[in-house]
Amino acid sequence: MISAFVLVLCVTQTFADVTVSVDTNAPISGAPISPSFVGFSIEVMGALGMMGEDGDRVAFANLLEELYKKSSGAHAGPNLRIGGNSADESCFRKTLRQKMPDGCSFFINETQLLAYKRFASSTAHAANVSFVIDTNFGLSPDPSVVAVGHVAALDTAGLWPYTRGVEIGNEMDIYADHANVPGKPHHRNASYTYNDYFVEYAPFVRQYRDAGMPGRRLQGGTFAGSSWNKYIPDLILAYGAEMATYSMHKYARTTCNDRTVTQVCRTQLHIPQLYIVNCGIMAQEATAYGITVWKQLAGLCGILVACVLHTSSAWCCECW
């Protein structure tokens, strides 16, 4: 494990050479986080562009293996989250004759899922990678329309041993904001609220389990960061038994402003019953634009809660 300092893996700005001293014997603030906390978030249509059409892209596997080697001993490797905005516009299609609802802009099939498995089990085997699979919540509140077929196909493709979590939709808290905005996806109407979401969430969880999803395999949340944050404890209390992880999205351009990395990581997030574990940063301060930061939170029900700040698709900074 990396102790008591921030490892910055991607910065979009160039800084003058400086000498930085790090006390590696300083006490660790908070619980250690698994090395698998580092990874990439990839839109659905770009997944095989990264992993290879047949799951055989060695260059990407080598990169993930290098990240894996940053921590010693046997441990979980980098995580690949397949989803984002594209998840709510993607539909699993078992056959070309299968009728799909309007709004499906990208089709997922079993061949693609088998490529995911081949990448994890063979090409990137040495990196011990796992997936978070984001599923379609946007096109219909009925999980049987498109989402359940996707989950059932994960079972058919043999992906559960390599799947750390399943997300139900992406950034549902801004569905209402986009309802009447030209060029934005219109997944719900402008009156959509957290209470509507909470009611719709239940059948997705139930039918995913019926379709073969193992227990404690949900990654909850994925809110964009809004007034819905106050409902996070409510959601965790209701579905904590099904969740292994929880994800919050916070964007650097709107969250960080001109604050440095240290200031961002020390900021307390005012969410009832949740608190940020101080990262104990001992590294050069840098303007937070363009830097991806995961912040660990302690949550309820034994769930690992993550707060993400990002402007790019890479989750590439860890602080423990």
Tab-separated table of C-alpha atoms in Angstrom, residues 13 23 31 71 86 106 109 125 151 168 188 199 278 307 318:
chain	number	residue	atom	x	y	z
A	13	GLN	CA	-0.451	21.475	-16.685
A	23	ASP	CA	8.000	11.717	5.156
A	31	ALA	CA	-8.055	3.280	6.682
A	71	SER	CA	1.465	-2.119	-4.826
A	86	SER	CA	-23.530	6.255	-22.935
A	106	PHE	CA	-25.306	1.818	-29.293
A	109	ASN	CA	-23.958	-8.011	-27.904
A	125	HIS	CA	-4.595	-11.587	-16.514
A	151	VAL	CA	-27.379	-8.298	-16.749
A	168	ILE	CA	-28.037	1.252	-12.474
A	188	ARG	CA	-37.359	11.606	-17.736
A	199	VAL	CA	-39.457	3.948	-6.414
A	278	ASN	CA	-8.448	12.886	5.627
A	307	CYS	CA	-16.019	10.546	-4.121
A	318	GLU	CA	-4.829	8.133	-5.173
